[in-house]
Coordinates of C-alpha atoms in Angstrom, one line a residue:
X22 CA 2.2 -14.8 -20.0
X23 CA 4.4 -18.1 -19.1
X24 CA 3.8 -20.5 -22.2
X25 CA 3.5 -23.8 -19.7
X26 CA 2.8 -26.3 -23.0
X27 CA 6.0 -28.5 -23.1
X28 CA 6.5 -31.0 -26.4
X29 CA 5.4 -34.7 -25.3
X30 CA 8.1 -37.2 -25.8
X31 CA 7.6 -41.1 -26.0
X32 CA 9.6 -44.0 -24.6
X33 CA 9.6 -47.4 -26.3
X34 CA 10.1 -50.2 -24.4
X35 CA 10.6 -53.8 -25.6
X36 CA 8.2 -56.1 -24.5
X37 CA 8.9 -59.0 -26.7
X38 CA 10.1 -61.1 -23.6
X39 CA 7.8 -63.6 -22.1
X40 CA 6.4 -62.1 -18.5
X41 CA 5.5 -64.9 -16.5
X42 CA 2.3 -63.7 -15.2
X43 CA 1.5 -63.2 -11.5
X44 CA -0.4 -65.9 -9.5
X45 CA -3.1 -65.4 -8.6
X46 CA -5.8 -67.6 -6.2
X47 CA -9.2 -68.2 -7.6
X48 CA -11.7 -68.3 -4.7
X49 CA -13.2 -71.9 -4.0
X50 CA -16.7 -72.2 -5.3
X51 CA -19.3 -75.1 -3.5
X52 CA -19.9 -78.0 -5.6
X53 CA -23.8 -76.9 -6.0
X54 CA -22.4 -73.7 -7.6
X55 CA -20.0 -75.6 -9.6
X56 CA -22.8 -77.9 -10.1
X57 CA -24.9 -75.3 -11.9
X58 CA -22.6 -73.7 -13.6
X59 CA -22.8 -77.2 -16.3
X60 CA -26.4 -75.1 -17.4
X61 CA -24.7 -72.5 -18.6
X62 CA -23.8 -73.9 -21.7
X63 CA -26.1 -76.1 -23.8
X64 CA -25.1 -77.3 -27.5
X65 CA -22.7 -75.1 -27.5
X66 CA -25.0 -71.6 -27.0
X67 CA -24.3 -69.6 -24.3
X68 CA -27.7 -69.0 -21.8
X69 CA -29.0 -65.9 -20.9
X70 CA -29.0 -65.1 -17.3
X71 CA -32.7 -65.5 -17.0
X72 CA -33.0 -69.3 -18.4
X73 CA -29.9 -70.1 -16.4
X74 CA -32.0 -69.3 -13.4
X75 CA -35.2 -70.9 -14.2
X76 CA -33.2 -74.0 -15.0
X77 CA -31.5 -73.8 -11.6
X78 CA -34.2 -73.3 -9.8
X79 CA -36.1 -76.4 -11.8
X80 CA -33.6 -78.3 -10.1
X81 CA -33.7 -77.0 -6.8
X82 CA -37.6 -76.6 -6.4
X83 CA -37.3 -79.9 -4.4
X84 CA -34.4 -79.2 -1.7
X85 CA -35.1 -78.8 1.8
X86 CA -32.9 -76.8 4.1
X87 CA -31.4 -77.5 7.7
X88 CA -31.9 -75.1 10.4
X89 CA -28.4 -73.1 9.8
X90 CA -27.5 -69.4 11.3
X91 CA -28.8 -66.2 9.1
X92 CA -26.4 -64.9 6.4
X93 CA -26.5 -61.9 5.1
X94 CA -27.4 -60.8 1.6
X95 CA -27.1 -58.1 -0.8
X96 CA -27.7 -57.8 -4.5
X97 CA -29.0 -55.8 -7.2
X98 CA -29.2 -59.2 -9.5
X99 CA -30.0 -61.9 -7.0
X100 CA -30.0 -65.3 -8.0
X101 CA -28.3 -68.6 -6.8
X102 CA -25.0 -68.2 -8.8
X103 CA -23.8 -65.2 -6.5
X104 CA -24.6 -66.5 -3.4
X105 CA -21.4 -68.5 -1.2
X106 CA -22.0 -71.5 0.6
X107 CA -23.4 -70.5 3.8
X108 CA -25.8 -68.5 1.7
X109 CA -27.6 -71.0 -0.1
X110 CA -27.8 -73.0 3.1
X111 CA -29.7 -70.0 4.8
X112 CA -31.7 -70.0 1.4
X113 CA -32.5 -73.3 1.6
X114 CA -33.4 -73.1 5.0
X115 CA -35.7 -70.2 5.0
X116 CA -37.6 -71.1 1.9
X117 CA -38.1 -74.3 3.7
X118 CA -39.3 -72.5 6.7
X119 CA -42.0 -70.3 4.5
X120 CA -43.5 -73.0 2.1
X121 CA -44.7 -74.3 6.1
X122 CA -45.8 -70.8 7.2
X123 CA -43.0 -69.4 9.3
X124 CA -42.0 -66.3 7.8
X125 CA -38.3 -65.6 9.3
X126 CA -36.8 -62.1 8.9
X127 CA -34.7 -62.4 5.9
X128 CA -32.9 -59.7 3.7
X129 CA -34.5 -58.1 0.7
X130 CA -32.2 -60.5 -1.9
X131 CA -33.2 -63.3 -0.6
X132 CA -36.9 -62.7 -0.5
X133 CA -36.7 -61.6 -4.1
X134 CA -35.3 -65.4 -5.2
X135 CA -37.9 -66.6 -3.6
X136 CA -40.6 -64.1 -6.1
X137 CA -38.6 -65.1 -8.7
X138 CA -38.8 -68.8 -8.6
X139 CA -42.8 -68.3 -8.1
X140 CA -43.2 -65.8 -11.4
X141 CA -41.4 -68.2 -13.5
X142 CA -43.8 -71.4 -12.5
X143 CA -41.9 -72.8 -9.9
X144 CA -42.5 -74.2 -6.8
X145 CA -46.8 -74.3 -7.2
X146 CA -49.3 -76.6 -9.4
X147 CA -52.0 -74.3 -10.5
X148 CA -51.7 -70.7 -11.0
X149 CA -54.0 -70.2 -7.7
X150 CA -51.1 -71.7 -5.5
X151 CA -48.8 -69.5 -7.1
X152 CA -51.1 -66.3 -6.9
X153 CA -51.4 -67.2 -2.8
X154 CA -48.0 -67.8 -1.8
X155 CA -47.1 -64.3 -3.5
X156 CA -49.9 -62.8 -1.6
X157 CA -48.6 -64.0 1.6
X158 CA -45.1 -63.0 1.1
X159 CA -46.5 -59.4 0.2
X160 CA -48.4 -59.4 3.3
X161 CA -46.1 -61.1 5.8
X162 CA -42.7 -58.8 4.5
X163 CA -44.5 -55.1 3.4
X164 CA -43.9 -54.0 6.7
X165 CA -40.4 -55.2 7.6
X166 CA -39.4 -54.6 3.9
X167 CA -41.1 -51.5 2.8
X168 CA -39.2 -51.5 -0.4
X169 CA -41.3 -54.6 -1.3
X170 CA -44.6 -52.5 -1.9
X171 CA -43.7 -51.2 -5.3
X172 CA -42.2 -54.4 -7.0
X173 CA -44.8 -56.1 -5.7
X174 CA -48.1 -54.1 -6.7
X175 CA -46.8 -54.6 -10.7
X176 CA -45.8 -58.2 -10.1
X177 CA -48.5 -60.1 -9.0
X178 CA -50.9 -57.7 -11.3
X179 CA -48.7 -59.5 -14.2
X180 CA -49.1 -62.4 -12.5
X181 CA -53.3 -62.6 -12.3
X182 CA -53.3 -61.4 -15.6
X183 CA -50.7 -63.4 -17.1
X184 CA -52.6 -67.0 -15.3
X185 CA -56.5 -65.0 -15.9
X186 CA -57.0 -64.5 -12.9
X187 CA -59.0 -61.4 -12.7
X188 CA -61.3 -61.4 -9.7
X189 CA -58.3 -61.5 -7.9
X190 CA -57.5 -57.8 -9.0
X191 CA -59.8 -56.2 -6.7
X192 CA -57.7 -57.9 -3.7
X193 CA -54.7 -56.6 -5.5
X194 CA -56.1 -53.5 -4.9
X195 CA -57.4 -53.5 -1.7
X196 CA -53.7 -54.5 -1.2
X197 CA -52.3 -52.0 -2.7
X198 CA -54.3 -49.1 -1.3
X199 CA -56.8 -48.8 -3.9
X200 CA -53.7 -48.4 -6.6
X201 CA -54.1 -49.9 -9.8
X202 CA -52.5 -49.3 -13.1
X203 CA -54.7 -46.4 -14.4
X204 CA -56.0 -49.2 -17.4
X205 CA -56.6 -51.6 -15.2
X206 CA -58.4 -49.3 -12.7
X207 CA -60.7 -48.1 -15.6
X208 CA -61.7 -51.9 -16.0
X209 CA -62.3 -52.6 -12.2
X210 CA -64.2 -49.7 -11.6
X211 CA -66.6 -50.8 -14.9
X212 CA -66.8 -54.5 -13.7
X213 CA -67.5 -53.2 -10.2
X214 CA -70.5 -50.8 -11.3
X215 CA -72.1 -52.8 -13.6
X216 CA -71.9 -56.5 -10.7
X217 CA -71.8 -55.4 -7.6
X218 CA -71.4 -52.0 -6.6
X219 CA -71.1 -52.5 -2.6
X220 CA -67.1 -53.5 -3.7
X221 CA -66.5 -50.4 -4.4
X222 CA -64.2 -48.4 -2.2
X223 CA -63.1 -44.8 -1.0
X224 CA -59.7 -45.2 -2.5
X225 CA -60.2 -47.0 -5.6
X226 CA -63.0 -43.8 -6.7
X227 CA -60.2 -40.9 -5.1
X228 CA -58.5 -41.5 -8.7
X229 CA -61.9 -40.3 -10.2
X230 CA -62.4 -37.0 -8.5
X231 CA -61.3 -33.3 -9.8
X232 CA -59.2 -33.2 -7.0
X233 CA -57.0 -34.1 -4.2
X234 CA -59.6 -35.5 -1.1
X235 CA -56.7 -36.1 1.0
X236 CA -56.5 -32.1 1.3
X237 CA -59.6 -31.0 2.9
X238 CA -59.8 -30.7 6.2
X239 CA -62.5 -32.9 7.1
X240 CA -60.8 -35.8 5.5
X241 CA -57.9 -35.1 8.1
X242 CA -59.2 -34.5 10.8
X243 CA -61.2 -37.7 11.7
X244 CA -63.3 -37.9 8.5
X245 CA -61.4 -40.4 6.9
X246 CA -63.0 -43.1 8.7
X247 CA -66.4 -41.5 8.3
X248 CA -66.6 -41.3 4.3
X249 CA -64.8 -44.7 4.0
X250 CA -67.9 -46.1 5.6
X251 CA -70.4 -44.1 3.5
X252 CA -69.0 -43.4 0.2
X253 CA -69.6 -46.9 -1.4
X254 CA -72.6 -47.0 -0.2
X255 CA -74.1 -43.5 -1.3
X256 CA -72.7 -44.4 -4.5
X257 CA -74.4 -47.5 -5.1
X258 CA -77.3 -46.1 -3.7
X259 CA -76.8 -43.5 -6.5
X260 CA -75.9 -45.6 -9.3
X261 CA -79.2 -47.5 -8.2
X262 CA -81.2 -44.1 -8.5
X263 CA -79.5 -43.1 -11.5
X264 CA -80.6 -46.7 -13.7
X265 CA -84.4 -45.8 -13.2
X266 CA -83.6 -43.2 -16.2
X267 CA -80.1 -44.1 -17.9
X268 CA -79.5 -47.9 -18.3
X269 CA -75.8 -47.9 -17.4
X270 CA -76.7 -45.7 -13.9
X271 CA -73.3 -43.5 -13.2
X272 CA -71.7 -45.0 -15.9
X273 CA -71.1 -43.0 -19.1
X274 CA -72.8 -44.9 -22.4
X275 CA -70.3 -46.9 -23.9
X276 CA -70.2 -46.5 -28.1
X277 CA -69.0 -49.1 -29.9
X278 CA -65.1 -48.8 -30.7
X279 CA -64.9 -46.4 -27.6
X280 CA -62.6 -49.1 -26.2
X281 CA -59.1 -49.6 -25.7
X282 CA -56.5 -51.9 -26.3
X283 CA -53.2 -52.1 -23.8
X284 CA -49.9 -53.9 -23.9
X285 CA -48.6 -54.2 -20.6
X286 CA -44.8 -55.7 -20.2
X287 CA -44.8 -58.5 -17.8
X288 CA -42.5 -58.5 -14.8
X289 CA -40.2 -55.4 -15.4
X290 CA -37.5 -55.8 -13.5
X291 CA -37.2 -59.2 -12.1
X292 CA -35.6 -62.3 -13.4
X293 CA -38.1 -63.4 -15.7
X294 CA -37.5 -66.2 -18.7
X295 CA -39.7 -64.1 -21.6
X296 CA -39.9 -67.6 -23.1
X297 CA -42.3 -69.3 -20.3
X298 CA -45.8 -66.5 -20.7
X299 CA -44.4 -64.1 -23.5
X300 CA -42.9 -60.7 -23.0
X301 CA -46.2 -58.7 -22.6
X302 CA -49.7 -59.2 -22.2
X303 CA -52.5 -57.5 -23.4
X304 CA -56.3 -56.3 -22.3
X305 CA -59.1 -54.1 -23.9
X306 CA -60.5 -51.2 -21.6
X307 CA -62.9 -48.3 -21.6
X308 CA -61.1 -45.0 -20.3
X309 CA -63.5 -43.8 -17.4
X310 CA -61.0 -41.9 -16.4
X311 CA -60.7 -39.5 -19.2
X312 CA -64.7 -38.7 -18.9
X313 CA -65.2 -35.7 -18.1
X314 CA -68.8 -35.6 -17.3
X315 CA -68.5 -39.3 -15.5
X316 CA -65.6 -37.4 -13.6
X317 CA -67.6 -33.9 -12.5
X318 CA -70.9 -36.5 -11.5
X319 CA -68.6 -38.3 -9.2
X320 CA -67.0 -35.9 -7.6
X321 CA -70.2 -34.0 -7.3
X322 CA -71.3 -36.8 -5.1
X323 CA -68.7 -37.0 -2.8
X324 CA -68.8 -33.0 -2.4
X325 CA -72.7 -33.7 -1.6
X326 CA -72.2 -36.6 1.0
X327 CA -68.9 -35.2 2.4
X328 CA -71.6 -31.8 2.9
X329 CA -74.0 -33.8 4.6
X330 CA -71.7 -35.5 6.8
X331 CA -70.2 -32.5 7.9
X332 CA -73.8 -31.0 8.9
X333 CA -74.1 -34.5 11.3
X334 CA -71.1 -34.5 12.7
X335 CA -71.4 -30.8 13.3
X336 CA -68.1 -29.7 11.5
X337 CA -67.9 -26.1 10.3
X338 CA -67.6 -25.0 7.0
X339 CA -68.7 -26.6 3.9
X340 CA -67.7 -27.3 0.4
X341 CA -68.4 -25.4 -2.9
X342 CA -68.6 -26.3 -6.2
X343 CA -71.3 -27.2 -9.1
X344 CA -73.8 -29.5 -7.0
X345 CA -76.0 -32.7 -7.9
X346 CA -79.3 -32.3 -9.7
X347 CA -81.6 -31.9 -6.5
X348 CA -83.6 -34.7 -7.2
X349 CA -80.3 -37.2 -6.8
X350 CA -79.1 -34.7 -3.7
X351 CA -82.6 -35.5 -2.0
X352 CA -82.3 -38.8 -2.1
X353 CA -78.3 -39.0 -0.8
X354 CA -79.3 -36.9 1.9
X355 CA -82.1 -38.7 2.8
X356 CA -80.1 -42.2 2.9
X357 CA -77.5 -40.4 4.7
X358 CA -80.1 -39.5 7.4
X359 CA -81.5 -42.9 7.4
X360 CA -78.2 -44.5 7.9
X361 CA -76.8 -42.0 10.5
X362 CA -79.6 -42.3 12.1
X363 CA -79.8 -46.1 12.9
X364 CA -75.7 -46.3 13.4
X365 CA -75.8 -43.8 15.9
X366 CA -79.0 -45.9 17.7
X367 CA -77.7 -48.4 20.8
X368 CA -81.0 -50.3 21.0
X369 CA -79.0 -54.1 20.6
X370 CA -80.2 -55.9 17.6
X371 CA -83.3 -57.8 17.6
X372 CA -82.5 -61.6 18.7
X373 CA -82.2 -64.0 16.3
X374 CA -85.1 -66.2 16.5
X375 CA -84.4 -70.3 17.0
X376 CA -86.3 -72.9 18.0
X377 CA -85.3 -75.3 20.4
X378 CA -87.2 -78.7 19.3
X379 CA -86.0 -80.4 22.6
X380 CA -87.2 -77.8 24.5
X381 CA -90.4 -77.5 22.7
X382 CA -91.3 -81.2 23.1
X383 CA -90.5 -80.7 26.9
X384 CA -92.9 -78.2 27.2
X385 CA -95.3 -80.2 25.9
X386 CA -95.1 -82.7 28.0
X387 CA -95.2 -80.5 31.2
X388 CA -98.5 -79.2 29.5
X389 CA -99.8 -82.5 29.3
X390 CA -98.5 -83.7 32.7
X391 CA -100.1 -80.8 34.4
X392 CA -103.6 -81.2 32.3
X393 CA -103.7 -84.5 33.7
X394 CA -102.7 -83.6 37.1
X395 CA -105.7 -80.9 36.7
X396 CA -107.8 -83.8 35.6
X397 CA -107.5 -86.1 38.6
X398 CA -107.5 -83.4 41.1
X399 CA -111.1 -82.4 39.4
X400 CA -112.3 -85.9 39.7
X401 CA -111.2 -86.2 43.1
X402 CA -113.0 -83.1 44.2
X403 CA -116.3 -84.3 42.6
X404 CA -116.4 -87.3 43.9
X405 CA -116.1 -85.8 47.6
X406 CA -118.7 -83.2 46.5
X407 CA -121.2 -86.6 45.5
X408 CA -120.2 -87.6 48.8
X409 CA -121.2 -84.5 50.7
X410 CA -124.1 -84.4 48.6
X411 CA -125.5 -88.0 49.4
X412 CA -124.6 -87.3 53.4
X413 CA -126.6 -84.0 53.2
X414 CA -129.8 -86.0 51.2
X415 CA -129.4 -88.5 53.9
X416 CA -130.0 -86.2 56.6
X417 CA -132.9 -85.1 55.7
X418 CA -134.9 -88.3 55.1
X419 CA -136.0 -90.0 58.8
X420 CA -134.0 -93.0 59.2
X421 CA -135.1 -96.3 59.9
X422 CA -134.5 -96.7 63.9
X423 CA -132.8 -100.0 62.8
X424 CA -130.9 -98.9 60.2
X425 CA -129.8 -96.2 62.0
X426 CA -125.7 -96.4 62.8
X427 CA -124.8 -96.0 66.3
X428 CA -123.8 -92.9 67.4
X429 CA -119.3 -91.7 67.5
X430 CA -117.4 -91.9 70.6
X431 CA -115.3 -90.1 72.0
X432 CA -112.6 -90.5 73.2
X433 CA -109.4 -88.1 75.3
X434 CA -107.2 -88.5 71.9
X435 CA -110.4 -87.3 69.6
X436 CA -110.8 -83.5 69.0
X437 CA -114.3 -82.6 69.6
X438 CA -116.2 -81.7 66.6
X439 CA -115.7 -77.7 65.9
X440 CA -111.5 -78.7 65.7
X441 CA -111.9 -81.4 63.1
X442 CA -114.2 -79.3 61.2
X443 CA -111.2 -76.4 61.5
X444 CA -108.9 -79.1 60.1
X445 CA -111.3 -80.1 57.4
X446 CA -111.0 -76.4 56.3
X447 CA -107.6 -75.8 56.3
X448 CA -107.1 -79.4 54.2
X449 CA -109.6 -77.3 51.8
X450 CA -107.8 -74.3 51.5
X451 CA -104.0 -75.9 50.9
X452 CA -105.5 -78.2 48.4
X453 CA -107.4 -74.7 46.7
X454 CA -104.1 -73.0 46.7
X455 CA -102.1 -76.0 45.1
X456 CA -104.7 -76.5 42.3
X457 CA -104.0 -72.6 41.6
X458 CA -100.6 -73.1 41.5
X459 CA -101.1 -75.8 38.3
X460 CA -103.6 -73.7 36.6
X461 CA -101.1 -70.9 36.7
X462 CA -98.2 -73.3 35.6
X463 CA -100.4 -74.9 33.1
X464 CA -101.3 -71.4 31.7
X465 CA -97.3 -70.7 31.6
X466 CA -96.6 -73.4 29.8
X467 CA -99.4 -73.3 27.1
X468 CA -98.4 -69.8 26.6
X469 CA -94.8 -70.1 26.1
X470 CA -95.2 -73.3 24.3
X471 CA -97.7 -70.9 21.8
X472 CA -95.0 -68.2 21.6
X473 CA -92.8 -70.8 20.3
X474 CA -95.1 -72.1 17.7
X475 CA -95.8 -68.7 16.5
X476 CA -92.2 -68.0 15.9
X477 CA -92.0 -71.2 14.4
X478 CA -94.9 -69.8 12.1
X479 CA -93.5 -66.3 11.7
X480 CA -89.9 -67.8 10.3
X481 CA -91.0 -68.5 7.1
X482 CA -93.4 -65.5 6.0
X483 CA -92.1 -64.5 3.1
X484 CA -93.6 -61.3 1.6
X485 CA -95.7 -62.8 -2.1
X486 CA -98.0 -61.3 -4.9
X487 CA -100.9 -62.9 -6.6
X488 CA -99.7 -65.5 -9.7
X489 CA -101.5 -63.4 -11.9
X490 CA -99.6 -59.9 -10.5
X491 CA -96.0 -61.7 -9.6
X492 CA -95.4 -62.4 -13.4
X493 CA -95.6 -58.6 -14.4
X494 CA -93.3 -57.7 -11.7
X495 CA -90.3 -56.2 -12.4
X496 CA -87.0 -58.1 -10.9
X497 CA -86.0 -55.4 -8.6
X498 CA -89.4 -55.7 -6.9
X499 CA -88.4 -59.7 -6.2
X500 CA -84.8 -58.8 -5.0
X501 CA -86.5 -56.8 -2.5
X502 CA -88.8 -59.0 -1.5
X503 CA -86.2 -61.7 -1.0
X504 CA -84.2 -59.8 1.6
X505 CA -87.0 -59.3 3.8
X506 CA -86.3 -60.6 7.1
X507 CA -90.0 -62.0 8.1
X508 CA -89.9 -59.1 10.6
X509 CA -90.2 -57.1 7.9
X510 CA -92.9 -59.1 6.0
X511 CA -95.1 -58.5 8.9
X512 CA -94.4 -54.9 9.0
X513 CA -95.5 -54.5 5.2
X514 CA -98.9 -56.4 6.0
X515 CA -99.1 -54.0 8.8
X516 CA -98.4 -50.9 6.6
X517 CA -101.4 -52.7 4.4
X518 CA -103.9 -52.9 7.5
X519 CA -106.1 -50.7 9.0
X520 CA -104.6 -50.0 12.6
X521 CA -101.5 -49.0 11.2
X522 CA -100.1 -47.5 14.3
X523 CA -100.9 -49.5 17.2
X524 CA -100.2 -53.1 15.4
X525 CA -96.7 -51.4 14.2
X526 CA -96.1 -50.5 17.9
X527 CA -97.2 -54.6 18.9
X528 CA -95.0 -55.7 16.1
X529 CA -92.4 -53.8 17.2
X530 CA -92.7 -54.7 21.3
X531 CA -92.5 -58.6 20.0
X532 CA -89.4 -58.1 17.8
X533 CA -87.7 -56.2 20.3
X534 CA -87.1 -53.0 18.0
X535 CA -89.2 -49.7 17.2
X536 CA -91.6 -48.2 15.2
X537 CA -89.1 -46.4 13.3
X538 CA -86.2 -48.2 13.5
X539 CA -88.0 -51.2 11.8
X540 CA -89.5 -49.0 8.8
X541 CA -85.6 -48.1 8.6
X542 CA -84.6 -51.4 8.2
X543 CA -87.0 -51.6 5.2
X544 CA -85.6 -48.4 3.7
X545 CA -82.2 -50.0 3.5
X546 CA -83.4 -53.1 1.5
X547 CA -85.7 -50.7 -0.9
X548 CA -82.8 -48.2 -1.7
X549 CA -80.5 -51.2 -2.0
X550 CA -82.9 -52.9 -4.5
X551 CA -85.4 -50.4 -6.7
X552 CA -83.3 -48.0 -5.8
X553 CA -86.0 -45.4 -3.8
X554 CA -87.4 -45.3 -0.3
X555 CA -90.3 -47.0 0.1
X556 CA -91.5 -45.6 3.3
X557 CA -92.6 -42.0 3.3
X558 CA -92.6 -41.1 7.1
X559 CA -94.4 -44.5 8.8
X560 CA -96.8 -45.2 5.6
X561 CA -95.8 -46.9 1.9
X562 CA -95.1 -44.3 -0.8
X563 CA -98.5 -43.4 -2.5
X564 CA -96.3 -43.7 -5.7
X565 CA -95.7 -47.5 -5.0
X566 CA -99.1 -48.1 -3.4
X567 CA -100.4 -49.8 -6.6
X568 CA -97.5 -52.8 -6.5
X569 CA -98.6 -53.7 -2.8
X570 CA -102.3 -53.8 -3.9
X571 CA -101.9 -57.8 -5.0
X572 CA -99.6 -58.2 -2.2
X573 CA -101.3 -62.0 -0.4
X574 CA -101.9 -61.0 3.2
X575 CA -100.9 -63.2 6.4

């Protein structure tokens, strides 16, 4: 074999003469650049990257752009030191353009100067301005800048928790699909359950079930929409059920020194002076996630309203797995039935009662302008009946030859007597048929001006114990009392009666609902506030007979 390794020889080469070096033009810079390029050094220390921006855009938080064409703009490290002239005029410009709602099409670098200034405290008062305007730029730019979602979803999370502000998490969310760091998600979810569980929504529990949803079929074909409506609400009717026997409902029992702290690194990625809110922040959390049980109940629920749905909506097939303890599955199923039910019903709303005060008074008057109409005509017709009288007396009684008046004339104008008596008749009727035609209006009137008053009446029924029996009540029993609609009031004091049916059936002709759909209505508010149907069928649960027994009737 050819040895190709050949001995390496060196050259030296003198170098000790001065080489003038080569010329060479430094691009011109614009005098704002220039300008902020004085930052950079302070006492004599060289700034980081990050304070030289925050000190830049300090100074620029003020400066208001002139309508100038769209540059283009690209950079992994955007800030104001590597854009040229007609950048920062575009910058300017559009920045100007946002801060008074008009969101141009801009490039990704540009937008994320914009972010930048806002997480650093510039440009807004009060941490709620600043939360807003990042919001907005989220919401106006996600779609035209898709790349946007996943810097944004961690920013303004640092951002509300950096500034407190953490009701605004759940928008984040909501924002974000239902995505939350998993910590963070844990904590909603808890706050959520133990305030107000009707926030609660199909994505933000997905992270809490044994497996993928987005799989089955029914969830994609058309029964996404479906369980997004009735999740939440099965599981706060659930959690509901579930606190008559455990006192944290669905939640797992919390020990003490079960929770959590985290340390969450603000704004990874972005220009962000660590000096201004600190390099991390930090939060305490209980890990739902990791509960197994809490997991497997969940999951257990949506398997059992997803089951249910399927049997409505007449899809084949169903799913399998450990199911819900049937007392809990009865009741689901049984709210699900209830709420199918009255979605699927096209009867229109019953109408909003108001009372017209002008129109009221109006009526009044008619009233008392036809009474008084009613009133003369009577007077007038008495009279000529005292009249008719006194003739018909006189006629009996022999006259005085005297006295007597002389007898009519008549003349080839006068009708003879039989005529004038026909006309005297007809007078009679017409005058009979227009007093009917004010008793009827009269009788309209009264009637409609009663209906009102009743209404007026009916609009503040509220449903009340005894003193003595309203004390011992437990609050659940007063938050269902207070969202009785006084339809509803009625209803209870019908249930409470003794012709149950056919004053249900009058109650229900007047309100302009049904029977059924009105005992419904009552359901709702009684599985939303103790928790349990009230209504068995059309009368009140014998096991909750004995809290209606002080109940003060209408």
């Amino acid at each position: 074999m050819r040895d190709h390794s050949e001995q390496l020889e060196f050259m030296e080469i003198d170098i000790s003469e001065d080489i003038e070096p080569a010329s060479v033009r430094i691009p011109d810079r614009s005098s704002l650049a220039n300008h902020s390029r004085e930052a950079y050094i302070q006492t004599g220390a060289f700034l980081s990257s990050e304070k030289r921006f925050v000190e830049e855009a300090r100074r620029f938080a003020e400066v208001i752009g002139e309508e100038t064409l769209s540059v283009p703009f690209m950079s992994y490290w955007p800030t104001y030191g590597v854009m040229n002239d007609a950048q920062l005029r575009w910058y300017w410009y559009w920045r100007t353009e946002v801060r008074q709602g008009n969101y141009l099409d801009v490039d990704l670098s540009y937008l994320f100067v914009l972010i930048y200034e806002l997480i650093n405290g510039i440009g807004w008062l009060y941490p709620e301005q600043g939360y807003e305007q990042l919001k907005q730029l989220w919401i106006q730019y996600r779609e035209r800048l898709p790349q946007l979602n996943a810097y944004m979803q961690e920013w303004i999370v640092d951002f509300v928790l950096v500034h407190e502000l953490r009701p605004r998490l759940q928008e984040v969310m909501l924002l974000a699909g239902g995505y939350l760091p998993a910590p963070l998600l844990d904590k909603e979810l808890q706050r959520i359950m133990e305030e107000n569980t009707s926030d609660l929504t199909l994505e933000m529990l997905q992270r809490y079930y044994d497996y993928d949803i987005s799989l089955n079929t029914f969830y994609r074909d058309d029964g996404k929409a479906v369980m997004e409506r009735y999740i939440p609400q099965v599981m706060a009717v659930a959690h509901s059920y579930m606190k008559r026997t455990q006192p944290h409902g669905l939640l797992p029992e919390i020990s003490p020194g079960a929770e959590r702290t985290m340390e969450r690194t603000l704004f990874r990625k972005a220009v962000y002076d660590e000096s201004i809110y600190g390099r991390s922040v930090s939060f305490t959390y209980y890990p739902l996630g990791e509960q197994t049980d809490f997991v497997q109940r969940l999951t257990r629920i949506y398997r059992c309203t997803e089951n249910k749905l399927r049997e409505l909506l007449g899809f084949r097939g169903r799913l399998r797995g450990k199911t819900l303890e049937p007392e809990l599955a009865r009741v689901i199923e049984r709210y699900i039935d209830k709420a199918y039910a009255l979605e699927q019903t096209e009867t229109a709303p019953a109408p909003v009662i108001q009372i017209d005060t002008a129109k009221l008074a109006s009526l009044q008057e008619d009233s008392e302008y036809v009474r008084k109409a009613l009133t003369i005509e009577e007077t007038e017709h008495s009279g000529f009946d005292s009249a008719s009288e006194a003739a018909t007396e006189s006629e009996t009684i022999e006259p005085d030859q005297e006295q007597m008046p002389a007898a009519p004339r008549f003349t080839e104008q006068q009708d003879d007597p039989s005529q004038e008596q026909a006309s005297a008749a007809a007078t009679t009727s017409n005058e009979a048929a227009e007093m009917n035609e004010l008793l009827e209006a009269k009788s309209s009137v009264e009637s409609e001006v009663q209906f009102l008053r009743e209404d007026a009446a009916s609009a503040k029924i509220e449903l009340q114990w005894d003193e003595s029996a309203s004390a011992s009540l437990q609050q659940e029993w007063h938050d269902f009392a207070g969202q009785l609609e006084p339809r509803h009031v009625r209803a209870v004091h019908v249930l409470l009666g003794d012709h149950v049916d056919a004053e249900l059936m009058r109650l229900a002709n007047e309100t302009g609902t049904m029977p059924a759909l009105l005992l419904d209505e009552i359901n709702d508010i009684a599985m939303e506030t103790i928790g349990d149907l009230l209504i068995d069928g059309d009368r009140i649960a014998p096991d909750y007979m004995d809290v209606f027994e002080h109940v003060k009737r209408c």
